[in-house]
Amino acid sequence: MKDNWPLFTGLALLAAGIIFRIIFDAAPFSTILIGGGIFLKVYFVFYRIKSTKYRPGVELLFLILGLAFFFSGMYFDKSFTVIEPVILKVTGIILKVIFVLLFIQKTKIKLKK
């Protein structure tokens, strides 16, 4: 549990940033929180790779696509587009949740061995 603090702190910062963006429309502060959360989660993944507790696989595709969809939704939020930005954001969040579930499952299996 001691090694997991960047993951949980990153998730908390990300959630707080999204909540601030939705409720207060505080773009600069929420962007800092979201960026900090993403940085900590990326740090955690690279730390796991470096410590050989995790070997990256196809689940990284879910993370990359999830981030691309989410940030596309944030970028197109203020402009007119063919597709609703909310759909892009929700798709991105779903893909990132799938990544987190696969990541946790894979690291737990690795720790049991």
XYZ file of N, CA and C in Angstrom:
339
model
N 0.829 -1.190 0.000
C 0.000 0.000 0.000
C 0.870 1.249 0.000
N 2.067 1.139 0.574
C 2.961 2.283 0.654
C 3.383 2.750 -0.738
N 3.522 1.828 -1.684
C 3.940 2.165 -3.041
C 2.805 2.718 -3.893
N 1.571 2.598 -3.433
C 0.421 2.987 -4.247
C -0.018 4.430 -4.048
N 0.687 5.203 -3.228
C 0.230 6.566 -2.958
C 0.151 7.435 -4.206
N 1.072 7.313 -5.194
C 0.916 8.179 -6.370
C -0.356 7.871 -7.162
N -0.743 6.601 -7.199
C -1.955 6.234 -7.929
C -3.184 6.838 -7.275
N -3.320 6.648 -5.968
C -4.513 7.135 -5.286
C -4.540 8.662 -5.186
N -3.391 9.275 -4.989
C -3.330 10.735 -4.975
C -3.659 11.294 -6.360
N -3.138 10.639 -7.400
C -3.435 11.062 -8.765
C -4.910 10.948 -9.090
N -5.526 9.848 -8.656
C -6.965 9.685 -8.888
C -7.756 10.750 -8.136
N -7.348 11.060 -6.917
C -8.046 12.085 -6.137
C -7.900 13.466 -6.788
N -6.689 13.801 -7.232
C -6.482 15.088 -7.900
C -7.275 15.179 -9.198
N -7.295 14.083 -9.940
C -8.051 14.058 -11.196
C -9.542 14.243 -10.939
N -10.066 13.524 -9.959
C -11.487 13.659 -9.626
C -11.799 15.072 -9.136
N -10.925 15.623 -8.293
C -11.148 16.990 -7.796
C -11.113 18.000 -8.943
N -10.199 17.808 -9.890
C -10.121 18.704 -11.039
C -11.358 18.650 -11.906
N -11.867 17.451 -12.112
C -13.093 17.311 -12.917
C -14.276 17.949 -12.191
N -14.368 17.728 -10.882
C -15.463 18.324 -10.107
C -15.375 19.850 -10.129
N -14.181 20.403 -9.954
C -14.012 21.855 -10.014
C -14.396 22.400 -11.383
N -14.041 21.673 -12.429
C -14.370 22.138 -13.777
C -15.880 22.133 -14.002
N -16.565 21.112 -13.492
C -18.010 21.006 -13.696
C -18.765 22.018 -12.833
N -18.438 22.085 -11.561
C -19.206 22.908 -10.627
C -18.870 24.390 -10.746
N -17.577 24.714 -10.688
C -17.185 26.118 -10.613
C -16.718 26.706 -11.936
N -16.518 25.887 -12.922
C -15.984 26.315 -14.215
C -14.664 27.076 -14.014
N -13.893 26.604 -13.035
C -12.597 27.210 -12.716
C -11.532 26.544 -13.577
N -11.394 27.014 -14.791
C -10.519 26.365 -15.761
C -9.052 26.305 -15.336
N -8.415 27.401 -14.893
C -6.983 27.305 -14.574
C -6.699 26.354 -13.399
N -7.464 26.471 -12.322
C -7.236 25.627 -11.156
C -7.550 24.166 -11.456
N -8.655 23.925 -12.159
C -9.018 22.542 -12.483
C -8.009 21.914 -13.439
N -7.472 22.697 -14.346
C -6.464 22.183 -15.271
C -5.196 21.781 -14.522
N -4.819 22.561 -13.514
C -3.648 22.220 -12.700
C -3.892 20.925 -11.934
N -5.084 20.775 -11.359
C -5.410 19.548 -10.631
C -5.426 18.334 -11.559
N -6.048 18.474 -12.721
C -6.109 17.365 -13.679
C -4.703 17.006 -14.157
N -3.904 18.013 -14.470
C -2.527 17.760 -14.912
C -1.693 17.074 -13.837
N -1.846 17.514 -12.581
C -1.134 16.869 -11.479
C -1.561 15.424 -11.286
N -2.850 15.168 -11.413
C -3.347 13.799 -11.282
C -2.826 12.898 -12.378
N -2.814 13.404 -13.597
C -2.298 12.615 -14.719
C -0.806 12.360 -14.544
N -0.062 13.388 -14.107
C 1.373 13.220 -13.887
C 1.650 12.130 -12.856
N 0.918 12.141 -11.731
C 1.148 11.139 -10.701
C 0.778 9.732 -11.174
N -0.284 9.617 -11.948
C -0.660 8.293 -12.452
C 0.365 7.779 -13.459
N 0.863 8.648 -14.319
C 1.896 8.244 -15.278
C 3.179 7.875 -14.542
N 3.534 8.649 -13.518
C 4.695 8.332 -12.691
C 4.546 6.945 -12.069
N 3.349 6.641 -11.568
C 3.097 5.344 -10.936
C 3.285 4.197 -11.927
N 2.751 4.364 -13.140
C 2.890 3.310 -14.155
C 4.364 3.107 -14.503
N 5.104 4.197 -14.718
C 6.519 4.057 -15.054
C 7.333 3.489 -13.881
N 6.940 3.831 -12.659
C 7.604 3.252 -11.487
C 7.390 1.739 -11.446
N 6.162 1.316 -11.737
C 5.870 -0.127 -11.760
C 6.646 -0.827 -12.873
N 6.756 -0.202 -14.022
C 7.514 -0.794 -15.129
C 8.982 -0.902 -14.742
N 9.519 0.153 -14.132
C 10.927 0.170 -13.754
C 11.233 -0.871 -12.685
N 10.311 -1.049 -11.756
C 10.542 -2.004 -10.679
C 10.160 -3.430 -11.084
N 9.853 -3.633 -12.353
C 9.486 -4.929 -12.959
C 8.298 -5.591 -12.279
N 7.447 -4.805 -11.636
C 6.217 -5.355 -11.085
C 5.105 -5.333 -12.128
N 5.408 -4.747 -13.269
C 4.386 -4.607 -14.305
C 5.053 -4.623 -15.668
N 4.524 -5.445 -16.551
C 4.978 -5.445 -17.942
C 3.842 -4.909 -18.795
N 4.093 -3.832 -19.507
C 3.012 -3.227 -20.291
C 2.521 -4.158 -21.387
N 1.240 -4.073 -21.621
C 0.616 -4.886 -22.651
C -0.399 -4.065 -23.425
N -1.401 -4.752 -23.908
C -2.413 -4.118 -24.749
C -3.258 -3.114 -23.961
N -3.239 -3.214 -22.623
C -4.034 -2.276 -21.824
C -3.543 -0.841 -21.948
N -2.291 -0.644 -22.343
C -1.807 0.720 -22.564
C -2.543 1.393 -23.727
N -3.031 0.593 -24.661
C -3.836 1.129 -25.754
C -5.107 1.783 -25.207
N -5.719 1.141 -24.193
C -6.900 1.732 -23.563
C -6.568 3.079 -22.921
N -5.406 3.167 -22.283
C -4.993 4.418 -21.651
C -4.763 5.508 -22.688
N -4.030 5.194 -23.741
C -3.720 6.196 -24.771
C -4.992 6.676 -25.459
N -5.854 5.733 -25.842
C -7.115 6.128 -26.482
C -8.014 6.892 -25.513
N -8.042 6.462 -24.256
C -8.855 7.153 -23.266
C -8.416 8.586 -23.069
N -7.097 8.786 -22.968
C -6.589 10.151 -22.828
C -6.877 10.980 -24.070
N -6.735 10.374 -25.239
C -6.999 11.102 -26.488
C -8.464 11.524 -26.575
N -9.373 10.618 -26.257
C -10.798 10.965 -26.288
C -11.133 12.024 -25.249
N -10.598 11.861 -24.030
C -10.921 12.797 -22.956
C -10.419 14.199 -23.274
N -9.164 14.307 -23.702
C -8.621 15.632 -24.001
C -9.252 16.233 -25.255
N -9.652 15.393 -26.209
C -10.382 15.909 -27.369
C -11.712 16.502 -26.931
N -12.390 15.819 -26.020
C -13.654 16.338 -25.497
C -13.470 17.648 -24.763
N -12.367 17.756 -24.011
C -12.096 19.024 -23.308
C -11.757 20.129 -24.300
N -11.024 19.798 -25.352
C -10.630 20.805 -26.339
C -11.849 21.322 -27.106
N -12.735 20.404 -27.497
C -13.906 20.790 -28.294
C -15.080 21.254 -27.439
N -14.879 21.380 -26.142
C -15.962 21.745 -25.239
C -16.549 23.109 -25.549
N -15.733 24.057 -25.911
C -16.200 25.433 -26.127
C -16.525 25.754 -27.583
N -16.374 24.782 -28.475
C -16.629 25.069 -29.883
C -17.704 24.128 -30.439
N -18.217 24.483 -31.577
C -19.235 23.680 -32.240
C -18.554 22.529 -32.982
N -18.999 21.337 -32.721
C -18.478 20.162 -33.418
C -19.620 19.265 -33.823
N -19.319 18.309 -34.678
C -20.329 17.364 -35.141
C -20.742 16.419 -34.015
N -19.781 16.038 -33.200
C -20.047 15.125 -32.092
C -20.019 15.905 -30.770
N -20.866 15.520 -29.863
C -20.915 16.182 -28.563
C -19.635 15.909 -27.773
N -19.024 16.943 -27.206
C -17.810 16.743 -26.410
C -18.020 15.826 -25.203
N -19.239 15.821 -24.658
C -19.526 14.961 -23.505
C -19.343 13.490 -23.882
N -19.725 13.132 -25.099
C -19.558 11.750 -25.553
C -18.084 11.385 -25.600
N -17.261 12.296 -26.080
C -15.824 12.047 -26.112
C -15.260 11.902 -24.704
N -15.684 12.776 -23.793
C -15.185 12.717 -22.418
C -15.596 11.420 -21.733
N -16.853 11.044 -21.869
C -17.339 9.821 -21.220
C -16.647 8.597 -21.807
N -16.474 8.562 -23.120
C -15.755 7.455 -23.747
C -14.327 7.382 -23.221
N -13.680 8.524 -23.095
C -12.319 8.564 -22.561
C -12.246 8.065 -21.134
N -13.199 8.478 -20.309
C -13.210 8.036 -18.913
C -13.447 6.529 -18.833
N -14.359 6.012 -19.644
C -14.621 4.565 -19.648
C -13.368 3.794 -20.057
N -12.681 4.259 -21.092
C -11.461 3.578 -21.521
C -10.369 3.648 -20.452
N -10.278 4.763 -19.754
C -9.276 4.877 -18.689
C -9.629 3.985 -17.499
N -10.916 3.845 -17.198
C -11.329 2.938 -16.123
C -10.999 1.497 -16.497
N -11.218 1.131 -17.761
C -10.854 -0.213 -18.228
C -9.354 -0.423 -18.060
N -8.553 0.591 -18.410
C -7.104 0.485 -18.226
C -6.754 0.259 -16.764
N -7.346 1.052 -15.869
C -7.025 0.923 -14.445
C -7.393 -0.470 -13.937
N -8.555 -0.982 -14.334
C -8.957 -2.322 -13.903
C -7.997 -3.388 -14.422
N -7.624 -3.304 -15.688
C -6.673 -4.270 -16.242
C -5.301 -4.130 -15.594
N -4.898 -2.895 -15.320
C -3.604 -2.638 -14.680
C -3.572 -3.253 -13.284
N -4.618 -3.019 -12.497
C -4.682 -3.572 -11.144
C -4.706 -5.091 -11.187
N -5.501 -5.638 -12.109
C -5.577 -7.093 -12.235
C -4.211 -7.674 -12.597
N -3.531 -7.047 -13.510
C -2.236 -7.553 -13.955
C -1.172 -7.436 -12.870
N -1.175 -6.343 -12.116
C -0.170 -6.192 -11.062
C -0.464 -7.098 -9.875
N -1.726 -7.350 -9.597
C -2.059 -8.276 -8.505
C -1.639 -9.685 -8.854
N -1.837 -10.101 -10.096
C -1.417 -11.432 -10.532
C 0.094 -11.538 -10.424
N 0.802 -10.491 -10.816
C 2.265 -10.473 -10.771
C 2.766 -10.554 -9.328
N 2.062 -9.886 -8.401
C 2.483 -9.901 -7.008
C 2.252 -11.266 -6.355
N 1.231 -12.003 -6.795
C 0.940 -13.318 -6.216
C 1.965 -14.360 -6.624
N 2.606 -14.163 -7.778
C 3.568 -15.162 -8.273
C 4.829 -15.181 -7.504
